[in-house]
Coordinates of C-alpha atoms in Angstrom, one line a residue:
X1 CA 17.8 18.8 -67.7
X2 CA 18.2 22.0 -69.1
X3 CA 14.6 23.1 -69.3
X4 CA 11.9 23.1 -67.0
X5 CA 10.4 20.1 -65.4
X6 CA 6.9 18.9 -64.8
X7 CA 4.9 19.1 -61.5
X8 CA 1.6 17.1 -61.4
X9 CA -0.9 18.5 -58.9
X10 CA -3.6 15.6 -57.7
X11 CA -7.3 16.5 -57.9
X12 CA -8.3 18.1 -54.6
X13 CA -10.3 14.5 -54.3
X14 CA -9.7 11.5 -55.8
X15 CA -9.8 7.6 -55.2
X16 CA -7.0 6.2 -54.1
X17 CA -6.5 3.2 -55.7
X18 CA -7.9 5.0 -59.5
X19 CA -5.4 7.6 -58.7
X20 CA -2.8 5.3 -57.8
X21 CA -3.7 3.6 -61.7
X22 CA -3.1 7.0 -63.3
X23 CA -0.3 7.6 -61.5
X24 CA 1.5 4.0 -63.4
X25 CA 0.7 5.4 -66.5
X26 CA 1.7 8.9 -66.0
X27 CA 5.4 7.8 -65.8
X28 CA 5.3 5.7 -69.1
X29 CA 4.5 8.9 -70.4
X30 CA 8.0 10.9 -69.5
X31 CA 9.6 12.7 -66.9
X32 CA 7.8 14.1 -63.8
X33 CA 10.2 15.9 -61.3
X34 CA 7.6 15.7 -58.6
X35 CA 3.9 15.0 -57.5
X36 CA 2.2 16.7 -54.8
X37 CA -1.2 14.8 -53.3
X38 CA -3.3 17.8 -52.7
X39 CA -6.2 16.8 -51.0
X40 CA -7.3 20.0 -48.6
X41 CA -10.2 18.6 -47.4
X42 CA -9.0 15.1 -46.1
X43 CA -8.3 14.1 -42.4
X44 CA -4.9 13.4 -41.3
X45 CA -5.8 10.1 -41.1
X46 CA -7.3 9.3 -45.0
X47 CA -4.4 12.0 -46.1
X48 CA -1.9 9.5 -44.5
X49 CA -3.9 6.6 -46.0
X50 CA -3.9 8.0 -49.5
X51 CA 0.2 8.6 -49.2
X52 CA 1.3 5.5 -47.8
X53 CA -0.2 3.9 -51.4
X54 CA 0.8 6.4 -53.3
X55 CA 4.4 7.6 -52.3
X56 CA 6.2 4.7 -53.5
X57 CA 4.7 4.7 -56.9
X58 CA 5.4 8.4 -57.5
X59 CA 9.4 7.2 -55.9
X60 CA 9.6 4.3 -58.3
X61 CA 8.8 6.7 -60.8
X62 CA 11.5 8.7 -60.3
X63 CA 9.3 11.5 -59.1
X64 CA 9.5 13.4 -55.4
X65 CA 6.1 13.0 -53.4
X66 CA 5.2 15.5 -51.5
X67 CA 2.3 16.0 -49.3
X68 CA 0.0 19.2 -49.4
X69 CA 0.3 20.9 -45.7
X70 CA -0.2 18.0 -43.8
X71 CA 3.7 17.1 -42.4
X72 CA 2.3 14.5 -40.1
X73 CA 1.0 12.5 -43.2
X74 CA 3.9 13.7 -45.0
X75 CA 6.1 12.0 -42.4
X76 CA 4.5 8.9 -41.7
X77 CA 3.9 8.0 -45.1
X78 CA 7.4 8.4 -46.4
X79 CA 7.0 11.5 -48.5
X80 CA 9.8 13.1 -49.8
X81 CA 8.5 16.6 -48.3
X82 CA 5.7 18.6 -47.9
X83 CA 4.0 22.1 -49.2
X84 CA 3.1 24.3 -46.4
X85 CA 1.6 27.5 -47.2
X86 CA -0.3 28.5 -44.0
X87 CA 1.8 30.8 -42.3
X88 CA 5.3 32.1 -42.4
X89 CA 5.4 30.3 -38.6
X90 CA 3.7 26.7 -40.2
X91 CA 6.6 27.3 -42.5
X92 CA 9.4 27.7 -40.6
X93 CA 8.1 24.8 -38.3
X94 CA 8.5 22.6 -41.3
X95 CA 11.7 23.7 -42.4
X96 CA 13.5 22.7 -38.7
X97 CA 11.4 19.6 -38.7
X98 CA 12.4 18.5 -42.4
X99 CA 15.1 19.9 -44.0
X100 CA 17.9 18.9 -45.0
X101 CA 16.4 15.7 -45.2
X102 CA 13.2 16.2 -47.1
X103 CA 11.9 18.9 -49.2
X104 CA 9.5 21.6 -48.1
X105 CA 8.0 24.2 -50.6
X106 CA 5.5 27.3 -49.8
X107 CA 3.7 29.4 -51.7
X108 CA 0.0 31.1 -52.1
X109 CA 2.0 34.5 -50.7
X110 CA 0.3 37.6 -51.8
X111 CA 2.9 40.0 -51.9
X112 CA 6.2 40.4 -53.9
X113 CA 8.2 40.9 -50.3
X114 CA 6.3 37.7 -48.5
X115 CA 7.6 35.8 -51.7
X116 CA 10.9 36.9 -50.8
X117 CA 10.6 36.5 -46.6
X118 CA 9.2 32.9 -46.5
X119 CA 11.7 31.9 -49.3
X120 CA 14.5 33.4 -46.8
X121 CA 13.4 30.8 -44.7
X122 CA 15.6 28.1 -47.0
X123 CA 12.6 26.6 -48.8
X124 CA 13.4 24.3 -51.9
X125 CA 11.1 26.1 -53.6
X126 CA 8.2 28.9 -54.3
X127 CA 5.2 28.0 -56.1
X128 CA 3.2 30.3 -58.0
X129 CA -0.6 30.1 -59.0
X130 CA -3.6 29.2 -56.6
X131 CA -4.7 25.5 -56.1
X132 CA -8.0 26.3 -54.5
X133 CA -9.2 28.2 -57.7
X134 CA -11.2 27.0 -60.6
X135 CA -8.3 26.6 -63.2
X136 CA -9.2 28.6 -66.8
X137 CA -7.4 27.5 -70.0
X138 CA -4.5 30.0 -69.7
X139 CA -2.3 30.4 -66.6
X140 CA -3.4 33.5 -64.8
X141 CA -1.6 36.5 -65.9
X142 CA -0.3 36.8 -61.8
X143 CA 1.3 33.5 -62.1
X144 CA 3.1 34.3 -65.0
X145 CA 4.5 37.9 -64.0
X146 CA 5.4 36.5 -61.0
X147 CA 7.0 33.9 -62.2
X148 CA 9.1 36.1 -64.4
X149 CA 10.0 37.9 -61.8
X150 CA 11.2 35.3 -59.5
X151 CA 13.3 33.4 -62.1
X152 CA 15.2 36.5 -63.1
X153 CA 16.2 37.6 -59.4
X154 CA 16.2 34.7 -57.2
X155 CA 18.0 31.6 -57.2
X156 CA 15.5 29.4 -55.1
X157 CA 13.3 27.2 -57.6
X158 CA 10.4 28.4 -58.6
X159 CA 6.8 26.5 -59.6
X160 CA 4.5 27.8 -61.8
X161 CA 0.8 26.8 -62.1
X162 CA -0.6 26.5 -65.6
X163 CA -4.3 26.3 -67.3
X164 CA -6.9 23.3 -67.5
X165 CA -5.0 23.2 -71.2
X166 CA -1.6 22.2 -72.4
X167 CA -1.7 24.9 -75.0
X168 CA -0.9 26.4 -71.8
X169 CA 2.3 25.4 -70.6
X170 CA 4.5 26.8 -73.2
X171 CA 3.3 30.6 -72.2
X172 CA 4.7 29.1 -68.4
X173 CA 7.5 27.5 -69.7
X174 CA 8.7 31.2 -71.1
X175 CA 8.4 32.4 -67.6
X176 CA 12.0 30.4 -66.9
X177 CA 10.6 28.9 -64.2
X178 CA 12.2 25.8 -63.2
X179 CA 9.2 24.0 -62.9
X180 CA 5.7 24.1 -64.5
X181 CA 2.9 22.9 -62.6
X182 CA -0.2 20.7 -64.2
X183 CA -3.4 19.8 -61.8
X184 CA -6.7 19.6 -64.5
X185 CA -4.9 19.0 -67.7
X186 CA -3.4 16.2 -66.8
X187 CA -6.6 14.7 -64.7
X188 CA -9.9 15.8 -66.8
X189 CA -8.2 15.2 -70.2
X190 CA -10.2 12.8 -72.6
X191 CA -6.9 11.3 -73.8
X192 CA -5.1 8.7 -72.1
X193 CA -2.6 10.6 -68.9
X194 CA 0.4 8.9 -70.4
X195 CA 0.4 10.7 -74.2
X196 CA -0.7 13.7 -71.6
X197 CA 2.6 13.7 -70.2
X198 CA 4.3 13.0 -73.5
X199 CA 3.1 15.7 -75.3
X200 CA 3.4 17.9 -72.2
X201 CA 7.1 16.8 -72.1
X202 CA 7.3 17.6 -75.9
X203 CA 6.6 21.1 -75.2
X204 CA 8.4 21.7 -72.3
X205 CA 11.4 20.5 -74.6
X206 CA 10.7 23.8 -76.8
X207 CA 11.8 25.9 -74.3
X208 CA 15.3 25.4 -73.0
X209 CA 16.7 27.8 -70.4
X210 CA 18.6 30.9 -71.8
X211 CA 22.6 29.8 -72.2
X212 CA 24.2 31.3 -69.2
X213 CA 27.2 33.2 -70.2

């Protein structure tokens, strides 16, 4: 698919079995390259809970599941990988533990050169924007310079976070990066998640990669 790809972020709480509902629907909607259960504030335990219920649906839906921080959920439940972002060492714990097998992504760095040194350590990608902030409407103007930058110079995959609006997501999807990250837009909307995903898919179509010469 030459354009970039949609990343659903869960609510940082959620019920399982509603989430699991929306989740069905979602994928009527159109393609979703992957879905990361974010829930911070959850034992290992519930986390594990949550994932064991929800990693096959996001699987059957063609989507990778990946599991916010946690890599003993991650593992247990079948996850595809996990998204550690607490320290360059968490990181490159995860990568020997998980790769090549499973995914493991990073991000939340700071600085221009930490991008560069935790994506050295062969992470499958970087994601840009910060889940623990309120989202606005627009992406923050961080996310989207950094995101520039990254898709310009690097050849790791990069994620970019958008606003609480899909008006959003073609300003991200100009970035180039390869995937555009949607966490409120998709939850809090009052229309139905699947025509969310449509018409977030619809725009995301707009904006093809440049033609590589």
């Amino acid at each position: 698919m030459n354009r970039p790809r949609l990343f659903l972020v869960t609510p940082p709480e959620f019920d399982t079995a509603d989430m699991a509902e929306k989740l069905k629907q979602a994928f009527t909607g159109g393609d979703i390259a992957c879905v990361m259960i974010y829930r911070p504030g959850a034992s290992t335990k519930d986390l594990q809970a949550a994932a064991s219920e929800l990693v096959p649906i996001i699987q059957e839906g063609g989507a990778a599941a990946i599991v916010y921080r946690d890599t003993q959920a991650a593992g247990r439940s079948g996850a595809d990988g996990v998204h550690v972002d607490t320290s360059l060492e968490d990181l490159k714990l995860a990568v020997e533990s998980f790769k090549p097998d499973r995914i493991v992504g990073t991000g939340g760095t700071k600085l221009k050169h930490d991008s560069m040194e935790w994506a050295e350590t062969g992470v499958d990608y970087i994601f840009f924007g910060k889940l623990d902030l309120p989202e606005k409407a627009e992406a923050h103007d961080r996310t989207l310079s950094s995101a520039s930058w990254w898709a310009e110079l690097f050849e790791t995959p990069c994620v970019a976070l958008a606003g609480n609006t899909l008006e959003t997501l073609g300003d991200v999807a100009a970035t180039g990066a390869d995937f555009v990250a949607l966490k409120d837009a998709a939850w809090q909307s009052d229309t139905d998640i699947s025509s969310v995903i449509a018409e977030a898919n619809r725009i995301l179509d707009a904006h093809p990669f440049p033609e590589v010469e």
